[in-house]
mmCIF file of C-alpha atoms in Angstrom:
data_model
loop_
_atom_site.group_PDB
_atom_site.id
_atom_site.type_symbol
_atom_site.label_atom_id
_atom_site.label_comp_id
_atom_site.label_asym_id
_atom_site.label_seq_id
_atom_site.Cartn_x
_atom_site.Cartn_y
_atom_site.Cartn_z
ATOM 1 C CA MET A 21 4.405 9.971 8.603
ATOM 2 C CA SER A 22 0.918 10.639 9.923
ATOM 3 C CA THR A 23 -2.381 11.030 8.156
ATOM 4 C CA ASP A 24 -2.617 14.178 10.307
ATOM 5 C CA GLN A 25 -6.403 14.247 10.497
ATOM 6 C CA PRO A 26 -8.793 12.557 12.949
ATOM 7 C CA ILE A 27 -11.875 10.623 11.925
ATOM 8 C CA ALA A 28 -14.032 13.001 9.893
ATOM 9 C CA SER A 29 -16.414 14.906 12.165
ATOM 10 C CA ALA A 30 -19.065 14.737 9.426
ATOM 11 C CA VAL A 31 -19.330 10.980 10.063
ATOM 12 C CA LEU A 32 -21.505 11.586 13.099
ATOM 13 C CA ALA A 33 -24.127 13.298 10.944
ATOM 14 C CA VAL A 34 -24.443 10.365 8.535
ATOM 15 C CA PRO A 35 -26.861 7.528 9.388
ATOM 16 C CA ARG A 36 -24.893 4.344 10.101
ATOM 17 C CA HIS A 37 -26.501 2.405 7.254
ATOM 18 C CA GLN A 38 -25.382 5.092 4.758
ATOM 19 C CA ARG A 39 -21.829 5.430 6.026
ATOM 20 C CA ARG A 40 -19.192 3.943 3.707
ATOM 21 C CA ALA A 41 -15.613 2.893 4.492
ATOM 22 C CA ILE A 42 -13.407 3.247 1.409
ATOM 23 C CA PHE A 43 -10.027 1.515 1.036
ATOM 24 C CA ILE A 44 -7.781 2.866 -1.716
ATOM 25 C CA ASP A 45 -4.628 1.323 -3.109
ATOM 26 C CA VAL A 46 -1.862 3.871 -3.748
ATOM 27 C CA ASP A 47 0.432 3.019 -6.663
ATOM 28 C CA GLY A 48 -1.479 2.736 -9.922
ATOM 29 C CA THR A 49 -4.797 3.633 -8.249
ATOM 30 C CA TYR A 50 -4.565 6.812 -6.176
ATOM 31 C CA ALA A 51 -1.184 7.881 -7.560
ATOM 32 C CA TYR A 52 0.806 7.499 -10.767
ATOM 33 C CA ARG A 53 4.598 7.446 -10.452
ATOM 34 C CA SER A 54 4.181 8.679 -6.869
ATOM 35 C CA ARG A 55 2.142 11.737 -7.923
ATOM 36 C CA VAL A 56 -1.501 12.201 -6.882
ATOM 37 C CA PRO A 57 -3.823 13.973 -9.351
ATOM 38 C CA GLU A 58 -5.561 16.926 -7.717
ATOM 39 C CA ALA A 59 -8.932 15.470 -8.785
ATOM 40 C CA HIS A 60 -8.171 12.373 -6.708
ATOM 41 C CA ALA A 61 -7.216 14.386 -3.641
ATOM 42 C CA GLN A 62 -10.350 16.515 -4.019
ATOM 43 C CA ALA A 63 -12.521 13.400 -4.302
ATOM 44 C CA VAL A 64 -11.124 12.152 -0.981
ATOM 45 C CA ARG A 65 -11.718 15.497 0.708
ATOM 46 C CA THR A 66 -15.297 15.704 -0.573
ATOM 47 C CA ALA A 67 -16.149 12.126 0.387
ATOM 48 C CA ARG A 68 -14.883 12.737 3.923
ATOM 49 C CA ALA A 69 -16.797 16.005 4.139
ATOM 50 C CA ASN A 70 -19.891 13.989 3.161
ATOM 51 C CA GLY A 71 -19.362 11.756 6.199
ATOM 52 C CA HIS A 72 -17.621 8.771 4.636
ATOM 53 C CA LEU A 73 -14.378 7.243 5.927
ATOM 54 C CA VAL A 74 -11.397 6.981 3.582
ATOM 55 C CA PHE A 75 -8.292 4.839 4.155
ATOM 56 C CA LEU A 76 -5.156 4.336 2.120
ATOM 57 C CA SER A 77 -4.459 0.621 1.713
ATOM 58 C CA THR A 78 -0.997 0.045 0.338
ATOM 59 C CA GLY A 79 1.954 -2.279 0.095
ATOM 60 C CA ARG A 80 4.151 0.661 1.059
ATOM 61 C CA PRO A 81 5.145 1.134 4.707
ATOM 62 C CA PRO A 82 4.071 4.408 6.362
ATOM 63 C CA SER A 83 7.662 5.626 6.030
ATOM 64 C CA MET A 84 7.325 5.583 2.219
ATOM 65 C CA LEU A 85 4.154 7.669 2.081
ATOM 66 C CA SER A 86 5.160 11.236 1.279
ATOM 67 C CA ASP A 87 3.450 14.364 2.569
ATOM 68 C CA HIS A 88 2.152 14.820 -0.980
ATOM 69 C CA MET A 89 0.391 11.436 -0.879
ATOM 70 C CA LEU A 90 -1.163 12.154 2.502
ATOM 71 C CA ALA A 91 -2.092 15.773 1.861
ATOM 72 C CA ALA A 92 -5.793 15.141 1.158
ATOM 73 C CA GLY A 93 -6.271 13.775 4.684
ATOM 74 C CA PHE A 94 -7.331 10.233 5.578
ATOM 75 C CA ASP A 95 -9.112 8.496 8.422
ATOM 76 C CA GLY A 96 -6.419 5.870 8.769
ATOM 77 C CA LEU A 97 -4.039 3.569 7.012
ATOM 78 C CA VAL A 98 -3.566 -0.056 6.042
ATOM 79 C CA ALA A 99 0.131 -0.286 5.153
ATOM 80 C CA SER A 100 2.883 -2.830 4.510
ATOM 81 C CA ALA A 101 0.320 -5.067 2.766
ATOM 82 C CA GLY A 102 -1.722 -5.409 5.975
ATOM 83 C CA ALA A 103 1.106 -5.680 8.515
ATOM 84 C CA TYR A 104 0.470 -2.172 9.843
ATOM 85 C CA VAL A 105 -2.995 -0.731 10.534
ATOM 86 C CA ARG A 106 -3.940 2.621 12.011
ATOM 87 C CA VAL A 107 -7.318 4.284 12.600
ATOM 88 C CA GLY A 108 -6.876 7.952 13.404
ATOM 89 C CA ASP A 109 -3.861 7.980 15.715
ATOM 90 C CA ALA A 110 -4.551 4.526 17.154
ATOM 91 C CA VAL A 111 -2.274 1.750 15.846
ATOM 92 C CA LEU A 112 -4.337 -1.454 15.721
ATOM 93 C CA THR A 113 -1.517 -3.760 14.642
ATOM 94 C CA ASN A 114 2.163 -3.590 13.691
ATOM 95 C CA ARG A 115 3.330 -7.051 12.650
ATOM 96 C CA THR A 116 7.043 -7.617 12.050
ATOM 97 C CA LEU A 117 9.087 -10.607 10.929
ATOM 98 C CA GLU A 118 10.634 -12.912 13.506
ATOM 99 C CA GLN A 119 14.357 -12.205 13.870
ATOM 100 C CA SER A 120 15.689 -15.530 12.563
ATOM 101 C CA LEU A 121 13.447 -15.318 9.485
ATOM 102 C CA ALA A 122 14.510 -11.715 8.846
ATOM 103 C CA GLN A 123 18.148 -12.791 9.005
ATOM 104 C CA ARG A 124 17.520 -15.659 6.610
ATOM 105 C CA ILE A 125 15.906 -13.287 4.117
ATOM 106 C CA THR A 126 18.800 -10.837 4.023
ATOM 107 C CA THR A 127 21.344 -13.664 3.873
ATOM 108 C CA VAL A 128 19.691 -15.075 0.723
ATOM 109 C CA LEU A 129 19.221 -11.665 -0.875
ATOM 110 C CA ASP A 130 22.833 -10.675 -0.239
ATOM 111 C CA ARG A 131 24.088 -14.031 -1.549
ATOM 112 C CA HIS A 132 22.440 -13.297 -4.895
ATOM 113 C CA GLY A 133 23.469 -9.624 -4.960
ATOM 114 C CA VAL A 134 19.831 -8.559 -4.993
ATOM 115 C CA CYS A 135 18.894 -4.871 -5.057
ATOM 116 C CA TYR A 136 16.405 -4.499 -2.173
ATOM 117 C CA LEU A 137 15.163 -2.372 0.671
ATOM 118 C CA LEU A 138 13.855 -3.350 4.102
ATOM 119 C CA GLU A 139 10.683 -1.684 5.325
ATOM 120 C CA SER A 140 9.430 -0.730 8.772
ATOM 121 C CA PRO A 141 6.753 1.814 9.731
ATOM 122 C CA GLU A 142 9.416 4.307 10.811
ATOM 123 C CA THR A 143 12.029 3.910 8.088
ATOM 124 C CA VAL A 144 13.314 2.004 5.087
ATOM 125 C CA PHE A 145 16.866 0.727 4.697
ATOM 126 C CA ILE A 146 18.940 0.146 1.558
ATOM 127 C CA PRO A 147 22.184 -1.842 1.896
ATOM 128 C CA ASP A 148 25.251 -0.030 0.564
ATOM 129 C CA HIS A 149 25.766 -2.451 -2.328
ATOM 130 C CA ALA A 150 22.203 -1.857 -3.578
ATOM 131 C CA ARG A 151 21.968 1.929 -3.215
ATOM 132 C CA PRO A 152 23.417 3.040 -6.621
ATOM 133 C CA ARG A 153 21.325 0.537 -8.587
ATOM 134 C CA LEU A 154 18.143 1.284 -6.663
ATOM 135 C CA LEU A 155 18.496 5.031 -7.098
ATOM 136 C CA ALA A 156 19.046 4.539 -10.847
ATOM 137 C CA ILE A 157 15.915 2.368 -11.056
ATOM 138 C CA ALA A 158 13.887 4.897 -9.047
ATOM 139 C CA GLU A 159 15.020 7.727 -11.299
ATOM 140 C CA GLN A 160 13.596 5.897 -14.315
ATOM 141 C CA ASP A 161 10.298 5.316 -12.500
ATOM 142 C CA SER A 162 9.693 8.530 -10.565
ATOM 143 C CA PRO A 163 11.759 11.558 -9.454
ATOM 144 C CA GLU A 164 9.637 11.715 -6.299
ATOM 145 C CA LEU A 165 10.426 8.094 -5.441
ATOM 146 C CA LYS A 166 14.131 8.796 -5.912
ATOM 147 C CA ALA A 167 13.863 11.839 -3.627
ATOM 148 C CA GLN A 168 12.244 9.668 -0.945
ATOM 149 C CA LEU A 169 14.916 6.994 -1.221
ATOM 150 C CA LEU A 170 17.703 9.559 -0.866
ATOM 151 C CA LYS A 171 16.357 10.250 2.634
ATOM 152 C CA VAL A 172 16.199 6.646 3.841
ATOM 153 C CA SER A 173 17.997 5.386 6.910
ATOM 154 C CA VAL A 174 21.608 4.232 6.827
ATOM 155 C CA SER A 175 20.985 1.901 9.760
ATOM 156 C CA ARG A 176 19.158 -1.412 9.444
ATOM 157 C CA PRO A 177 15.717 -1.340 11.144
ATOM 158 C CA ASP A 178 15.081 -3.961 13.804
ATOM 159 C CA PRO A 179 12.491 -5.348 13.592
ATOM 160 C CA TRP A 180 11.093 -4.881 10.079
ATOM 161 C CA SER A 181 7.984 -6.110 8.268
ATOM 162 C CA LYS A 182 8.662 -6.516 4.538
ATOM 163 C CA ALA A 183 11.420 -6.636 1.927
ATOM 164 C CA CYS A 184 10.999 -4.973 -1.445
ATOM 165 C CA VAL A 185 13.067 -6.469 -4.288
ATOM 166 C CA PHE A 186 13.813 -4.208 -7.266
ATOM 167 C CA ASP A 187 16.432 -6.079 -9.246
ATOM 168 C CA SER A 188 17.336 -9.731 -8.829
ATOM 169 C CA ALA A 189 19.391 -12.017 -11.056
ATOM 170 C CA VAL A 190 17.157 -14.919 -9.992
ATOM 171 C CA SER A 191 13.368 -15.221 -9.928
ATOM 172 C CA MET A 192 11.210 -14.381 -6.944
ATOM 173 C CA GLN A 193 10.210 -18.055 -6.752
ATOM 174 C CA CYS A 194 13.871 -19.025 -6.497
ATOM 175 C CA LEU A 195 14.309 -16.602 -3.604
ATOM 176 C CA LEU A 196 11.205 -17.976 -1.878
ATOM 177 C CA ASP A 197 12.412 -21.566 -2.306
ATOM 178 C CA GLU A 198 15.719 -20.711 -0.635
ATOM 179 C CA ILE A 199 14.254 -18.625 2.201
ATOM 180 C CA GLY A 200 11.473 -21.025 3.178
ATOM 181 C CA PRO A 201 7.688 -21.491 3.316
ATOM 182 C CA GLU A 202 7.016 -18.707 5.823
ATOM 183 C CA LEU A 203 7.027 -16.090 3.062
ATOM 184 C CA ASP A 204 4.949 -15.151 0.059
ATOM 185 C CA SER A 205 5.505 -12.613 -2.718
ATOM 186 C CA VAL A 206 3.585 -10.345 -5.079
ATOM 187 C CA ALA A 207 4.586 -8.011 -7.871
ATOM 188 C CA ASN A 208 6.361 -4.869 -6.681
ATOM 189 C CA SER A 209 3.753 -2.173 -5.970
ATOM 190 C CA VAL A 210 6.211 0.717 -6.249
ATOM 191 C CA SER A 211 8.235 -0.123 -9.366
ATOM 192 C CA SER A 212 8.682 -3.073 -11.711
ATOM 193 C CA THR A 213 11.814 -1.635 -13.319
ATOM 194 C CA GLY A 214 14.843 -3.929 -13.403
ATOM 195 C CA ARG A 215 15.013 -7.677 -13.784
ATOM 196 C CA HIS A 216 13.047 -9.828 -11.313
ATOM 197 C CA SER A 217 11.175 -7.722 -8.747
ATOM 198 C CA GLY A 218 8.559 -8.218 -6.053
ATOM 199 C CA GLU A 219 7.665 -7.872 -2.392
ATOM 200 C CA LEU A 220 8.465 -10.475 0.268
ATOM 201 C CA PHE A 221 6.133 -10.665 3.270
ATOM 202 C CA ALA A 222 4.663 -13.087 5.803
ATOM 203 C CA ARG A 223 2.605 -15.805 4.120
ATOM 204 C CA GLY A 224 -1.146 -15.511 4.716
ATOM 205 C CA LEU A 225 -1.071 -11.752 5.320
ATOM 206 C CA SER A 226 -2.993 -9.380 3.048
ATOM 207 C CA LYS A 227 -4.591 -5.960 2.891
ATOM 208 C CA ALA A 228 -7.909 -7.670 3.632
ATOM 209 C CA ASP A 229 -6.663 -8.503 7.144
ATOM 210 C CA GLY A 230 -6.068 -4.817 7.809
ATOM 211 C CA MET A 231 -9.381 -3.900 6.242
ATOM 212 C CA GLU A 232 -11.222 -6.314 8.547
ATOM 213 C CA LEU A 233 -9.498 -4.813 11.597
ATOM 214 C CA VAL A 234 -10.611 -1.317 10.586
ATOM 215 C CA LEU A 235 -14.210 -2.365 9.948
ATOM 216 C CA GLU A 236 -14.383 -4.185 13.286
ATOM 217 C CA GLN A 237 -12.869 -1.237 15.150
ATOM 218 C CA LEU A 238 -15.390 1.183 13.647
ATOM 219 C CA ASP A 239 -18.346 -1.219 13.729
ATOM 220 C CA ILE A 240 -18.960 -0.888 10.003
ATOM 221 C CA ALA A 241 -20.493 -3.799 8.103
ATOM 222 C CA VAL A 242 -18.462 -5.352 5.307
ATOM 223 C CA GLU A 243 -21.381 -4.588 2.982
ATOM 224 C CA GLN A 244 -20.732 -0.880 3.538
ATOM 225 C CA SER A 245 -17.086 -1.142 2.481
ATOM 226 C CA ILE A 246 -15.580 -0.156 -0.877
ATOM 227 C CA ALA A 247 -12.166 -1.294 -2.133
ATOM 228 C CA ILE A 248 -10.353 0.146 -5.153
ATOM 229 C CA GLY A 249 -7.138 -1.332 -6.539
ATOM 230 C CA ASP A 250 -5.121 -2.423 -9.531
ATOM 231 C CA GLY A 251 -2.652 -5.129 -8.495
ATOM 232 C CA HIS A 252 -2.152 -8.665 -7.256
ATOM 233 C CA ASN A 253 -1.862 -7.493 -3.648
ATOM 234 C CA ASP A 254 -5.377 -6.014 -3.919
ATOM 235 C CA ILE A 255 -7.124 -9.294 -4.749
ATOM 236 C CA GLU A 256 -8.087 -10.259 -1.190
ATOM 237 C CA MET A 257 -9.199 -6.695 -0.433
ATOM 238 C CA LEU A 258 -11.532 -6.529 -3.436
ATOM 239 C CA ALA A 259 -12.809 -10.049 -2.725
ATOM 240 C CA LEU A 260 -13.817 -8.981 0.789
ATOM 241 C CA ALA A 261 -15.351 -5.588 -0.011
ATOM 242 C CA GLY A 262 -19.059 -4.928 -0.341
ATOM 243 C CA THR A 263 -18.261 -3.003 -3.519
ATOM 244 C CA ALA A 264 -15.110 -3.753 -5.500
ATOM 245 C CA VAL A 265 -13.618 -1.432 -8.119
ATOM 246 C CA ALA A 266 -10.651 -2.378 -10.325
ATOM 247 C CA ILE A 267 -8.463 -0.191 -12.495
ATOM 248 C CA ASP A 268 -8.495 -0.768 -16.249
ATOM 249 C CA GLY A 269 -5.690 -3.112 -17.241
ATOM 250 C CA ALA A 270 -5.601 -4.897 -13.874
ATOM 251 C CA PRO A 271 -4.768 -8.625 -13.904
ATOM 252 C CA ALA A 272 -7.621 -11.005 -14.674
ATOM 253 C CA SER A 273 -7.426 -12.475 -11.158
ATOM 254 C CA LEU A 274 -8.327 -9.040 -9.766
ATOM 255 C CA LEU A 275 -10.917 -8.181 -12.409
ATOM 256 C CA ALA A 276 -12.773 -11.363 -11.468
ATOM 257 C CA HIS A 277 -13.751 -9.711 -8.165
ATOM 258 C CA ALA A 278 -14.633 -6.267 -9.544
ATOM 259 C CA ASP A 279 -18.160 -4.878 -9.745
ATOM 260 C CA PHE A 280 -16.914 -2.367 -12.306
ATOM 261 C CA THR A 281 -13.703 -0.802 -13.604
ATOM 262 C CA VAL A 282 -12.441 2.766 -13.972
ATOM 263 C CA PRO A 283 -9.501 4.352 -15.805
ATOM 264 C CA THR A 284 -5.955 4.614 -14.476
ATOM 265 C CA PRO A 285 -4.839 7.683 -12.479
ATOM 266 C CA GLU A 286 -3.893 9.426 -15.730
ATOM 267 C CA GLY A 287 -7.597 9.202 -16.629
ATOM 268 C CA LEU A 288 -8.678 10.271 -13.116
ATOM 269 C CA GLY A 289 -10.274 6.889 -12.474
ATOM 270 C CA LEU A 290 -10.536 7.242 -8.708
ATOM 271 C CA ALA A 291 -12.506 10.476 -9.046
ATOM 272 C CA ARG A 292 -14.831 8.737 -11.516
ATOM 273 C CA ALA A 293 -15.320 5.818 -9.104
ATOM 274 C CA PHE A 294 -16.218 8.154 -6.229
ATOM 275 C CA GLU A 295 -18.677 9.993 -8.473
ATOM 276 C CA SER A 296 -20.293 6.773 -9.727
ATOM 277 C CA LEU A 297 -20.737 5.540 -6.165
ATOM 278 C CA GLY A 298 -22.326 8.812 -5.019
ATOM 279 C CA LEU A 299 -19.531 9.563 -2.563
ATOM 280 C CA THR A 300 -18.887 13.091 -3.838
ATOM 281 C CA GLU A 301 -22.452 14.278 -4.374
ATOM 282 C CA THR A 302 -23.109 17.757 -3.063
ATOM 283 C CA SER A 303 -26.484 19.039 -1.946
#
């Protein structure tokens, strides 16, 4: 899917020192159960009209961002926890797992009968043995997520960038120990339903890497950046940002980097953050 809109034309009218680059986590920050409050979408539209640059920064791959999530319009995307980065229509990076490592991952997951999906920018893949369980889990979490998963590819992507575990009989640490030191994991950003769940990705990679690429590409100082998130995979992003905003109830390790907190999407926290930061002021 595409963000469908170029860099906001209003940017050119904003003095460089006043221009802000805003990086927004999706699940639990911009959206709740895959639904975006209209107040959040309107906040994004207004901030862009005011000359600021707004980017989604998510653990999801582009292929799992619905038209509904992208409808407000964005200046680019940091996806797959930093493995994929796009500014406008220009892809800055698209990192995938080396073939032998990818094979090792699926071998271990299949050995334990894990319910998982494989993610690439173009598609996601669910093995046949995992499909019924994953659809049942998604139905509990979000009808929209289930609808997305019903459309996923029946062919395994090659290459791919990340594996998302929804239901495992063994812990994520056990899976990591068997696969090897090249990987790391965080809590699942889409759903925590099931037994053990999490996301497996290349060790050392984070949303902050994608954020840095965007800032360098656009020649925006880190001090002019804003990051908003709620989960473990947002820690590096908030630690890097000039202004860091956490969602109420976020883990302590994330709150330690926050300048202030706002409510969850049900309380329209993102809209409140934009207002507090002066991003949606109208003349």
